[in-house]
Amino acid sequence: MHLPWDRNYLATRHWRVTGWLLAAVWLFFLNIPLLAALHQAEVWRRVLGAGTLVAFGVCYVLVFQWARAHRLAHRAIPLVPAWAAVAVLVGLGLAGIPGTGGDWLTTLVFVAAAAVFLLPTRQALVVVALAALTPPVTAALVHGWEAEGTVVFAVLLASFAMFGVTRLTQRNAELQGAQQEIRRLAVAEERARTARDLHDILGHSLTVVAVKAELAGRLLELDPAKAATEIADIERLARQALADVRGTVGAYRGVNLATELAGARSALAAAGIVADLPETAPALPAERDELFGWTVREGVTNVVRHSGARRCEIRVDPTAVEIRDDGRGPAGEPESAGHGLVGLRERARRLDATVTVGRPRGGRGFLLRVTVPDTGRGATG
């Protein structure tokens, strides 16, 4: 059910009505053969002439709408039915000759226009040429018929105009298709971005939860009070992860460097890794602060989960953040990183930042560094 204020429905209805008008308004020019038919002395000629012209007009409008529906739906117009439609129009025009006389030639204007709209360009040109040549040829062959130069001009003009309408309809259909594809790609990109965010959030949080849960299990008998503290931290982290997920779904969650440094300190301590972190975060523009926060989150998650390190060092300045450890280092090629680093590179690309991963200069451990072009250190967000 479509509501009256549904804009898509109203637009569709508008173009449906407009399509009928575009086809029907030109039928006014059939008034010349119609008047000729109505002025015939014999009744059967009047009936035949008027009847064939009415049938011609109805057929023309229906054919136009049929072809237009195919074009708007991005479907090719079937060639055999298209030629059949042109043949029917020509046949109706010829059938009305006893009632319309030489004025039947006016119908050739509509035949030419229909051919341009229905047929491939070369085939349509053949029909247009035949329609334009018919008036002078028939004037030479049939006594009493005039050359009708105005009909020839009208055939050419109508064909040219319909060619423009055809190309406009085609371009509009292509534009609609492109817009649909853009919307589809935007949805896919947004889904991918959300998936990366969820991976980054849950990957970090669940890694810390797992480490703390393992630590609490070992402390249950040795130090129940310390185990209770770790279990309380697990509950807090779980609640925070749930809040982050809700914020991500609502496109509201933000990441900042100061919060991630505090979280990194807690995660590294729980994993038994010595942390060398800055005490405070520098004042940074908002986008850079968020990027550096994601870098710390991803880097520390990898240190806790994969490195086997005993020490982790984080350094931050206004244009770069660096996380390095003394663990086992990258297992394969640095560029073959997982989803977390893929998401980090996507975020870095938006700020023209450079992501460097690999072994530190000393040759042991793992290094993650994100560098942003220095556009002025004084700006803060």
mmCIF file of C-alpha atoms in Angstrom:
data_model
loop_
_atom_site.group_PDB
_atom_site.id
_atom_site.type_symbol
_atom_site.label_atom_id
_atom_site.label_comp_id
_atom_site.label_asym_id
_atom_site.label_seq_id
_atom_site.Cartn_x
_atom_site.Cartn_y
_atom_site.Cartn_z
ATOM 1 C CA MET A 1 0.000 0.000 0.000
ATOM 2 C CA HIS A 2 1.383 3.432 -0.965
ATOM 3 C CA LEU A 3 0.714 6.398 1.268
ATOM 4 C CA PRO A 4 -0.286 9.665 -0.467
ATOM 5 C CA TRP A 5 2.898 11.353 0.737
ATOM 6 C CA ASP A 6 5.208 8.571 -0.444
ATOM 7 C CA ARG A 7 7.547 10.559 -2.713
ATOM 8 C CA ASN A 8 8.637 7.556 -4.767
ATOM 9 C CA TYR A 9 5.014 6.641 -5.416
ATOM 10 C CA LEU A 10 4.134 10.203 -6.349
ATOM 11 C CA ALA A 11 7.148 10.428 -8.672
ATOM 12 C CA THR A 12 6.217 7.138 -10.353
ATOM 13 C CA ARG A 13 2.630 8.258 -10.773
ATOM 14 C CA HIS A 14 3.762 11.628 -12.130
ATOM 15 C CA TRP A 15 5.950 10.058 -14.796
ATOM 16 C CA ARG A 16 3.270 7.546 -15.697
ATOM 17 C CA VAL A 17 0.816 10.367 -16.416
ATOM 18 C CA THR A 18 3.490 12.419 -18.155
ATOM 19 C CA GLY A 19 4.319 9.471 -20.413
ATOM 20 C CA TRP A 20 0.735 9.242 -21.628
ATOM 21 C CA LEU A 21 0.671 12.966 -22.305
ATOM 22 C CA LEU A 22 3.961 12.893 -24.204
ATOM 23 C CA ALA A 23 2.529 10.274 -26.531
ATOM 24 C CA ALA A 24 -1.012 11.648 -26.838
ATOM 25 C CA VAL A 25 -0.353 15.367 -27.271
ATOM 26 C CA TRP A 26 1.107 14.925 -30.767
ATOM 27 C CA LEU A 27 -2.041 13.150 -31.981
ATOM 28 C CA PHE A 28 -3.487 16.625 -32.436
ATOM 29 C CA PHE A 29 -1.758 16.680 -35.831
ATOM 30 C CA LEU A 30 -4.023 13.863 -37.022
ATOM 31 C CA ASN A 31 -6.774 16.478 -37.260
ATOM 32 C CA ILE A 32 -5.917 17.072 -40.946
ATOM 33 C CA PRO A 33 -6.681 13.530 -42.150
ATOM 34 C CA LEU A 34 -9.576 13.327 -39.671
ATOM 35 C CA LEU A 35 -11.219 16.430 -41.154
ATOM 36 C CA ALA A 36 -10.658 14.994 -44.616
ATOM 37 C CA ALA A 37 -12.426 11.792 -43.544
ATOM 38 C CA LEU A 38 -15.358 13.612 -41.933
ATOM 39 C CA HIS A 39 -15.935 15.614 -45.123
ATOM 40 C CA GLN A 40 -16.281 12.549 -47.316
ATOM 41 C CA ALA A 41 -19.595 12.321 -49.177
ATOM 42 C CA GLU A 42 -20.055 8.601 -48.605
ATOM 43 C CA VAL A 43 -20.789 7.337 -45.095
ATOM 44 C CA TRP A 44 -18.603 4.239 -45.340
ATOM 45 C CA ARG A 45 -15.624 6.408 -46.270
ATOM 46 C CA ARG A 46 -16.242 8.664 -43.283
ATOM 47 C CA VAL A 47 -16.546 5.687 -40.943
ATOM 48 C CA LEU A 48 -13.495 3.935 -42.371
ATOM 49 C CA GLY A 49 -11.327 7.059 -42.304
ATOM 50 C CA ALA A 50 -12.322 8.139 -38.782
ATOM 51 C CA GLY A 51 -12.177 4.558 -37.435
ATOM 52 C CA THR A 52 -8.708 3.821 -38.735
ATOM 53 C CA LEU A 53 -7.381 7.134 -37.425
ATOM 54 C CA VAL A 54 -8.786 6.455 -33.944
ATOM 55 C CA ALA A 55 -7.280 2.960 -34.017
ATOM 56 C CA PHE A 56 -3.999 4.446 -35.240
ATOM 57 C CA GLY A 57 -3.898 6.961 -32.370
ATOM 58 C CA VAL A 58 -4.705 4.338 -29.706
ATOM 59 C CA CYS A 59 -2.127 1.940 -31.129
ATOM 60 C CA TYR A 60 0.535 4.660 -31.251
ATOM 61 C CA VAL A 61 0.020 5.618 -27.601
ATOM 62 C CA LEU A 62 0.048 1.983 -26.433
ATOM 63 C CA VAL A 63 3.199 1.224 -28.417
ATOM 64 C CA PHE A 64 4.921 4.307 -27.004
ATOM 65 C CA GLN A 65 4.038 3.324 -23.433
ATOM 66 C CA TRP A 66 5.129 -0.282 -23.987
ATOM 67 C CA ALA A 67 8.508 0.815 -25.321
ATOM 68 C CA ARG A 68 8.955 3.433 -22.620
ATOM 69 C CA ALA A 69 8.279 0.855 -19.891
ATOM 70 C CA HIS A 70 11.017 -1.345 -21.315
ATOM 71 C CA ARG A 71 13.507 1.511 -21.387
ATOM 72 C CA LEU A 72 12.763 2.655 -17.839
ATOM 73 C CA ALA A 73 13.148 -0.938 -16.612
ATOM 74 C CA HIS A 74 16.555 -1.182 -18.359
ATOM 75 C CA ARG A 75 15.247 -3.913 -20.662
ATOM 76 C CA ALA A 76 15.963 -4.135 -24.389
ATOM 77 C CA ILE A 77 12.959 -3.623 -26.652
ATOM 78 C CA PRO A 78 12.254 -6.943 -28.440
ATOM 79 C CA LEU A 79 13.008 -6.485 -32.130
ATOM 80 C CA VAL A 80 10.246 -8.645 -33.624
ATOM 81 C CA PRO A 81 7.390 -7.015 -31.634
ATOM 82 C CA ALA A 82 8.915 -3.601 -32.430
ATOM 83 C CA TRP A 83 8.822 -4.245 -36.179
ATOM 84 C CA ALA A 84 5.306 -5.678 -35.794
ATOM 85 C CA ALA A 85 4.190 -2.458 -34.089
ATOM 86 C CA VAL A 86 5.649 -0.323 -36.897
ATOM 87 C CA ALA A 87 3.946 -2.564 -39.472
ATOM 88 C CA VAL A 88 0.578 -2.229 -37.691
ATOM 89 C CA LEU A 89 0.865 1.558 -37.715
ATOM 90 C CA VAL A 90 1.723 1.577 -41.411
ATOM 91 C CA GLY A 91 -1.141 -0.816 -42.110
ATOM 92 C CA LEU A 92 -3.686 1.324 -40.266
ATOM 93 C CA GLY A 93 -2.506 4.389 -42.167
ATOM 94 C CA LEU A 94 -2.871 2.613 -45.520
ATOM 95 C CA ALA A 95 -6.256 1.144 -44.544
ATOM 96 C CA GLY A 96 -7.649 4.643 -44.072
ATOM 97 C CA ILE A 97 -6.772 5.855 -47.602
ATOM 98 C CA PRO A 98 -10.350 5.475 -48.953
ATOM 99 C CA GLY A 99 -11.507 7.852 -46.217
ATOM 100 C CA THR A 100 -8.536 10.186 -45.897
ATOM 101 C CA GLY A 101 -7.132 10.270 -49.432
ATOM 102 C CA GLY A 102 -3.680 11.799 -49.762
ATOM 103 C CA ASP A 103 -3.876 13.182 -46.218
ATOM 104 C CA TRP A 104 -3.053 9.720 -44.904
ATOM 105 C CA LEU A 105 0.576 10.718 -45.430
ATOM 106 C CA THR A 106 0.383 12.613 -42.128
ATOM 107 C CA THR A 107 0.446 9.255 -40.335
ATOM 108 C CA LEU A 108 3.970 8.721 -41.665
ATOM 109 C CA VAL A 109 5.183 11.354 -39.212
ATOM 110 C CA PHE A 110 4.073 9.129 -36.333
ATOM 111 C CA VAL A 111 5.413 5.982 -38.024
ATOM 112 C CA ALA A 112 8.860 7.581 -38.332
ATOM 113 C CA ALA A 113 8.809 8.751 -34.717
ATOM 114 C CA ALA A 114 7.751 5.287 -33.515
ATOM 115 C CA ALA A 115 10.526 3.653 -35.549
ATOM 116 C CA VAL A 116 13.155 5.913 -33.947
ATOM 117 C CA PHE A 117 11.846 5.075 -30.473
ATOM 118 C CA LEU A 118 11.475 1.325 -31.081
ATOM 119 C CA LEU A 119 14.207 0.203 -33.455
ATOM 120 C CA PRO A 120 18.010 0.201 -33.501
ATOM 121 C CA THR A 121 19.470 3.337 -35.055
ATOM 122 C CA ARG A 122 20.317 1.964 -38.500
ATOM 123 C CA GLN A 123 16.983 0.222 -38.946
ATOM 124 C CA ALA A 124 15.148 3.331 -37.733
ATOM 125 C CA LEU A 125 17.013 5.459 -40.297
ATOM 126 C CA VAL A 126 15.781 3.157 -43.069
ATOM 127 C CA VAL A 127 12.165 3.638 -41.946
ATOM 128 C CA VAL A 128 12.631 7.418 -41.644
ATOM 129 C CA ALA A 129 14.129 7.601 -45.141
ATOM 130 C CA LEU A 130 11.244 5.588 -46.614
ATOM 131 C CA ALA A 131 8.706 7.764 -44.778
ATOM 132 C CA ALA A 132 10.358 10.936 -46.085
ATOM 133 C CA LEU A 133 10.500 9.634 -49.674
ATOM 134 C CA THR A 134 6.916 8.392 -49.758
ATOM 135 C CA PRO A 135 5.152 11.782 -50.264
ATOM 136 C CA PRO A 136 7.079 12.848 -53.406
ATOM 137 C CA VAL A 137 7.042 9.309 -54.848
ATOM 138 C CA THR A 138 3.293 8.828 -54.347
ATOM 139 C CA ALA A 139 2.615 12.339 -55.742
ATOM 140 C CA ALA A 140 4.388 11.289 -58.908
ATOM 141 C CA LEU A 141 2.525 7.988 -59.148
ATOM 142 C CA VAL A 142 -0.998 8.855 -57.973
ATOM 143 C CA HIS A 143 -3.008 11.413 -59.908
ATOM 144 C CA GLY A 144 -4.392 14.189 -57.718
ATOM 145 C CA TRP A 145 -1.992 13.730 -54.794
ATOM 146 C CA GLU A 146 0.339 16.599 -54.023
ATOM 147 C CA ALA A 147 4.026 16.291 -53.096
ATOM 148 C CA GLU A 148 3.293 17.434 -49.505
ATOM 149 C CA GLY A 149 6.666 18.988 -48.720
ATOM 150 C CA THR A 150 5.398 19.894 -45.255
ATOM 151 C CA VAL A 151 4.953 16.192 -44.488
ATOM 152 C CA VAL A 152 8.548 15.477 -45.493
ATOM 153 C CA PHE A 153 9.757 18.276 -43.234
ATOM 154 C CA ALA A 154 7.523 17.030 -40.396
ATOM 155 C CA VAL A 155 8.849 13.467 -40.756
ATOM 156 C CA LEU A 156 12.437 14.655 -40.469
ATOM 157 C CA LEU A 157 11.678 17.045 -37.610
ATOM 158 C CA ALA A 158 9.678 14.463 -35.643
ATOM 159 C CA SER A 159 12.384 11.851 -36.149
ATOM 160 C CA PHE A 160 15.066 14.222 -34.898
ATOM 161 C CA ALA A 161 12.945 15.204 -31.877
ATOM 162 C CA MET A 162 12.168 11.571 -31.042
ATOM 163 C CA PHE A 163 15.852 10.726 -31.335
ATOM 164 C CA GLY A 164 16.501 13.327 -28.626
ATOM 165 C CA VAL A 165 13.686 11.953 -26.461
ATOM 166 C CA THR A 166 15.051 8.428 -26.899
ATOM 167 C CA ARG A 167 18.550 9.438 -25.874
ATOM 168 C CA LEU A 168 17.188 11.417 -22.929
ATOM 169 C CA THR A 169 15.153 8.427 -21.759
ATOM 170 C CA GLN A 170 18.170 6.180 -22.137
ATOM 171 C CA ARG A 171 20.436 8.557 -20.215
ATOM 172 C CA ASN A 172 17.854 8.914 -17.443
ATOM 173 C CA ALA A 173 17.607 5.133 -17.176
ATOM 174 C CA GLU A 174 21.401 4.849 -17.040
ATOM 175 C CA LEU A 175 21.527 7.591 -14.407
ATOM 176 C CA GLN A 176 18.941 5.792 -12.278
ATOM 177 C CA GLY A 177 20.931 2.579 -12.625
ATOM 178 C CA ALA A 178 24.119 4.384 -11.584
ATOM 179 C CA GLN A 179 22.383 5.939 -8.587
ATOM 180 C CA GLN A 180 21.107 2.526 -7.504
ATOM 181 C CA GLU A 181 24.615 1.111 -7.820
ATOM 182 C CA ILE A 182 26.050 4.005 -5.787
ATOM 183 C CA ARG A 183 23.470 3.386 -3.062
ATOM 184 C CA ARG A 184 24.280 -0.326 -3.074
ATOM 185 C CA LEU A 185 28.026 0.352 -2.790
ATOM 186 C CA ALA A 186 27.440 2.897 -0.018
ATOM 187 C CA VAL A 187 25.447 0.329 1.964
ATOM 188 C CA ALA A 188 28.155 -2.288 1.387
ATOM 189 C CA GLU A 189 30.877 0.149 2.494
ATOM 190 C CA GLU A 190 28.921 1.093 5.602
ATOM 191 C CA ARG A 191 28.436 -2.579 6.469
ATOM 192 C CA ALA A 192 32.154 -3.209 5.992
ATOM 193 C CA ARG A 193 33.020 -0.207 8.153
ATOM 194 C CA THR A 194 30.659 -1.365 10.899
ATOM 195 C CA ALA A 195 32.114 -4.874 10.712
ATOM 196 C CA ARG A 196 35.643 -3.464 11.075
ATOM 197 C CA ASP A 197 34.590 -1.333 14.024
ATOM 198 C CA LEU A 198 32.933 -4.278 15.752
ATOM 199 C CA HIS A 199 36.006 -6.419 15.102
ATOM 200 C CA ASP A 200 38.287 -3.774 16.562
ATOM 201 C CA ILE A 201 36.081 -3.164 19.607
ATOM 202 C CA LEU A 202 35.294 -6.760 20.478
ATOM 203 C CA GLY A 203 38.727 -8.060 19.509
ATOM 204 C CA HIS A 204 40.395 -5.766 22.021
ATOM 205 C CA SER A 205 37.803 -6.078 24.780
ATOM 206 C CA LEU A 206 37.417 -9.858 24.564
ATOM 207 C CA THR A 207 41.192 -10.333 24.487
ATOM 208 C CA VAL A 208 41.538 -8.386 27.723
ATOM 209 C CA VAL A 209 38.573 -10.248 29.241
ATOM 210 C CA ALA A 210 40.167 -13.594 28.338
ATOM 211 C CA VAL A 211 43.524 -12.591 29.838
ATOM 212 C CA LYS A 212 41.929 -11.311 33.039
ATOM 213 C CA ALA A 213 39.718 -14.385 33.329
ATOM 214 C CA GLU A 214 42.803 -16.614 33.037
ATOM 215 C CA LEU A 215 44.579 -14.523 35.670
ATOM 216 C CA ALA A 216 41.559 -14.634 38.002
ATOM 217 C CA GLY A 217 41.409 -18.428 37.639
ATOM 218 C CA ARG A 218 45.026 -18.733 38.765
ATOM 219 C CA LEU A 219 44.464 -16.364 41.696
ATOM 220 C CA LEU A 220 41.299 -17.955 43.046
ATOM 221 C CA GLU A 221 43.214 -20.187 45.485
ATOM 222 C CA LEU A 222 46.370 -18.113 45.861
ATOM 223 C CA ASP A 223 44.836 -14.652 46.412
ATOM 224 C CA PRO A 224 40.992 -14.607 46.485
ATOM 225 C CA ALA A 225 40.897 -10.843 47.077
ATOM 226 C CA LYS A 226 43.036 -10.163 43.999
ATOM 227 C CA ALA A 227 40.930 -12.643 42.001
ATOM 228 C CA ALA A 228 37.781 -10.762 43.037
ATOM 229 C CA THR A 229 39.363 -7.524 41.804
ATOM 230 C CA GLU A 230 40.128 -9.123 38.420
ATOM 231 C CA ILE A 231 36.589 -10.514 38.185
ATOM 232 C CA ALA A 232 35.208 -7.040 38.892
ATOM 233 C CA ASP A 233 37.425 -5.712 36.079
ATOM 234 C CA ILE A 234 36.066 -8.422 33.774
ATOM 235 C CA GLU A 235 32.515 -7.305 34.551
ATOM 236 C CA ARG A 236 33.446 -3.676 33.903
ATOM 237 C CA LEU A 237 35.129 -4.531 30.609
ATOM 238 C CA ALA A 238 32.167 -6.614 29.502
ATOM 239 C CA ARG A 239 29.794 -3.760 30.234
ATOM 240 C CA GLN A 240 32.070 -1.328 28.432
ATOM 241 C CA ALA A 241 32.248 -3.637 25.404
ATOM 242 C CA LEU A 242 28.458 -3.841 25.360
ATOM 243 C CA ALA A 243 28.223 -0.047 25.503
ATOM 244 C CA ASP A 244 30.762 0.255 22.671
ATOM 245 C CA VAL A 245 28.784 -2.160 20.509
ATOM 246 C CA ARG A 246 25.587 -0.237 21.154
ATOM 247 C CA GLY A 247 27.382 3.000 20.357
ATOM 248 C CA THR A 248 28.735 1.569 17.119
ATOM 249 C CA VAL A 249 25.311 0.392 15.998
ATOM 250 C CA GLY A 250 23.942 3.836 16.824
ATOM 251 C CA ALA A 251 26.867 5.583 15.084
ATOM 252 C CA TYR A 252 27.555 7.418 18.335
ATOM 253 C CA ARG A 253 30.625 5.792 19.828
ATOM 254 C CA GLY A 254 33.906 7.660 19.792
ATOM 255 C CA VAL A 255 37.503 6.568 20.460
ATOM 256 C CA ASN A 256 40.109 8.888 21.930
ATOM 257 C CA LEU A 257 43.781 8.500 22.679
ATOM 258 C CA ALA A 258 43.669 9.203 26.431
ATOM 259 C CA THR A 259 41.040 6.527 27.065
ATOM 260 C CA GLU A 260 42.881 3.973 24.949
ATOM 261 C CA LEU A 261 46.182 4.651 26.747
ATOM 262 C CA ALA A 262 44.468 4.004 30.078
ATOM 263 C CA GLY A 263 42.905 0.823 28.694
ATOM 264 C CA ALA A 264 46.261 -0.273 27.288
ATOM 265 C CA ARG A 265 47.915 0.138 30.684
ATOM 266 C CA SER A 266 45.284 -2.070 32.309
ATOM 267 C CA ALA A 267 45.371 -4.721 29.552
ATOM 268 C CA LEU A 268 49.178 -4.975 29.543
ATOM 269 C CA ALA A 269 49.305 -5.219 33.335
ATOM 270 C CA ALA A 270 46.730 -8.014 33.328
ATOM 271 C CA ALA A 271 48.803 -9.900 30.729
ATOM 272 C CA GLY A 272 51.969 -9.521 32.792
ATOM 273 C CA ILE A 273 53.643 -7.298 30.226
ATOM 274 C CA VAL A 274 55.741 -4.358 31.384
ATOM 275 C CA ALA A 275 54.196 -1.187 29.944
ATOM 276 C CA ASP A 276 56.198 1.910 29.009
ATOM 277 C CA LEU A 277 53.459 4.435 28.208
ATOM 278 C CA PRO A 278 53.189 8.232 28.255
ATOM 279 C CA GLU A 279 51.480 9.568 31.347
ATOM 280 C CA THR A 280 49.325 12.001 29.386
ATOM 281 C CA ALA A 281 48.125 12.282 25.822
ATOM 282 C CA PRO A 282 49.069 15.388 23.789
ATOM 283 C CA ALA A 283 46.369 17.762 22.605
ATOM 284 C CA LEU A 284 45.500 16.718 19.055
ATOM 285 C CA PRO A 285 42.896 17.566 16.419
ATOM 286 C CA ALA A 286 39.792 15.424 16.906
ATOM 287 C CA GLU A 287 40.261 13.193 13.843
ATOM 288 C CA ARG A 288 43.939 12.596 14.610
ATOM 289 C CA ASP A 289 43.175 11.874 18.272
ATOM 290 C CA GLU A 290 40.636 9.250 17.194
ATOM 291 C CA LEU A 291 43.056 7.671 14.686
ATOM 292 C CA PHE A 292 45.825 7.465 17.291
ATOM 293 C CA GLY A 293 43.347 5.951 19.750
ATOM 294 C CA TRP A 294 42.451 3.222 17.233
ATOM 295 C CA THR A 295 46.174 2.631 16.643
ATOM 296 C CA VAL A 296 46.863 2.100 20.334
ATOM 297 C CA ARG A 297 43.849 -0.198 20.628
ATOM 298 C CA GLU A 298 44.865 -2.337 17.654
ATOM 299 C CA GLY A 299 48.531 -2.411 18.584
ATOM 300 C CA VAL A 300 47.998 -3.382 22.213
ATOM 301 C CA THR A 301 45.427 -6.021 21.253
ATOM 302 C CA ASN A 302 48.012 -7.659 18.993
ATOM 303 C CA VAL A 303 50.693 -7.431 21.682
ATOM 304 C CA VAL A 304 48.485 -9.116 24.293
ATOM 305 C CA ARG A 305 47.025 -11.716 21.934
ATOM 306 C CA HIS A 306 49.905 -12.743 19.672
ATOM 307 C CA SER A 307 53.307 -11.390 20.657
ATOM 308 C CA GLY A 308 54.453 -13.355 23.706
ATOM 309 C CA ALA A 309 56.241 -10.147 24.676
ATOM 310 C CA ARG A 310 57.564 -9.171 28.100
ATOM 311 C CA ARG A 311 57.680 -5.447 27.405
ATOM 312 C CA CYS A 312 55.601 -3.023 25.345
ATOM 313 C CA GLU A 313 56.485 0.583 24.605
ATOM 314 C CA ILE A 314 54.126 3.275 23.300
ATOM 315 C CA ARG A 315 55.350 6.633 22.067
ATOM 316 C CA VAL A 316 53.122 9.519 20.966
ATOM 317 C CA ASP A 317 53.936 12.907 19.457
ATOM 318 C CA PRO A 318 51.707 15.365 17.573
ATOM 319 C CA THR A 319 52.301 13.653 14.206
ATOM 320 C CA ALA A 320 52.894 9.983 15.052
ATOM 321 C CA VAL A 321 52.066 7.146 17.407
ATOM 322 C CA GLU A 322 54.221 4.050 17.759
ATOM 323 C CA ILE A 323 53.712 0.727 19.527
ATOM 324 C CA ARG A 324 56.614 -1.720 19.773
ATOM 325 C CA ASP A 325 57.259 -4.890 21.772
ATOM 326 C CA ASP A 326 60.048 -7.423 22.332
ATOM 327 C CA GLY A 327 57.970 -10.465 21.373
ATOM 328 C CA ARG A 328 58.256 -12.998 18.586
ATOM 329 C CA GLY A 329 57.486 -10.463 15.866
ATOM 330 C CA PRO A 330 55.433 -10.856 12.677
ATOM 331 C CA ALA A 331 54.768 -14.449 11.635
ATOM 332 C CA GLY A 332 54.580 -13.632 7.893
ATOM 333 C CA GLU A 333 54.683 -10.688 5.553
ATOM 334 C CA PRO A 334 53.664 -7.458 7.313
ATOM 335 C CA GLU A 335 51.241 -6.554 4.529
ATOM 336 C CA SER A 336 49.259 -9.774 5.073
ATOM 337 C CA ALA A 337 47.797 -8.482 8.320
ATOM 338 C CA GLY A 338 44.361 -9.307 9.615
ATOM 339 C CA HIS A 339 41.107 -7.385 9.764
ATOM 340 C CA GLY A 340 42.279 -5.029 12.519
ATOM 341 C CA LEU A 341 45.164 -3.566 10.524
ATOM 342 C CA VAL A 342 42.993 -3.455 7.400
ATOM 343 C CA GLY A 343 40.493 -1.303 9.280
ATOM 344 C CA LEU A 344 43.322 0.839 10.675
ATOM 345 C CA ARG A 345 44.691 1.462 7.184
ATOM 346 C CA GLU A 346 41.212 2.508 6.023
ATOM 347 C CA ARG A 347 41.014 5.063 8.820
ATOM 348 C CA ALA A 348 44.564 6.278 8.198
ATOM 349 C CA ARG A 349 43.870 6.769 4.496
ATOM 350 C CA ARG A 350 41.175 9.341 5.291
ATOM 351 C CA LEU A 351 43.832 11.556 6.903
ATOM 352 C CA ASP A 352 46.553 10.750 4.344
ATOM 353 C CA ALA A 353 48.412 8.993 7.174
ATOM 354 C CA THR A 354 51.021 6.249 6.719
ATOM 355 C CA VAL A 355 50.780 2.896 8.500
ATOM 356 C CA THR A 356 54.080 1.046 9.055
ATOM 357 C CA VAL A 357 54.229 -2.510 10.395
ATOM 358 C CA GLY A 358 57.179 -4.900 10.774
ATOM 359 C CA ARG A 359 60.174 -5.483 13.015
ATOM 360 C CA PRO A 360 61.806 -2.642 14.943
ATOM 361 C CA ARG A 361 65.271 -1.493 13.952
ATOM 362 C CA GLY A 362 66.877 -3.856 16.502
ATOM 363 C CA GLY A 363 65.418 -6.854 14.672
ATOM 364 C CA ARG A 364 63.313 -8.347 17.499
ATOM 365 C CA GLY A 365 59.627 -7.888 18.277
ATOM 366 C CA PHE A 366 56.937 -6.044 16.395
ATOM 367 C CA LEU A 367 56.472 -2.395 15.424
ATOM 368 C CA LEU A 368 53.259 -0.568 14.516
ATOM 369 C CA ARG A 369 53.588 3.102 13.599
ATOM 370 C CA VAL A 370 51.072 5.577 12.195
ATOM 371 C CA THR A 371 52.377 8.893 10.888
ATOM 372 C CA VAL A 372 50.210 11.852 9.904
ATOM 373 C CA PRO A 373 51.449 14.695 7.657
ATOM 374 C CA ASP A 374 52.349 17.710 9.788
ATOM 375 C CA THR A 375 49.786 20.381 8.837
ATOM 376 C CA GLY A 376 50.390 22.614 11.817
ATOM 377 C CA ARG A 377 50.922 21.448 15.363
ATOM 378 C CA GLY A 378 49.038 24.215 16.910
ATOM 379 C CA ALA A 379 45.596 23.090 15.762
ATOM 380 C CA THR A 380 43.543 21.147 18.224
ATOM 381 C CA GLY A 381 40.102 19.697 17.937
#
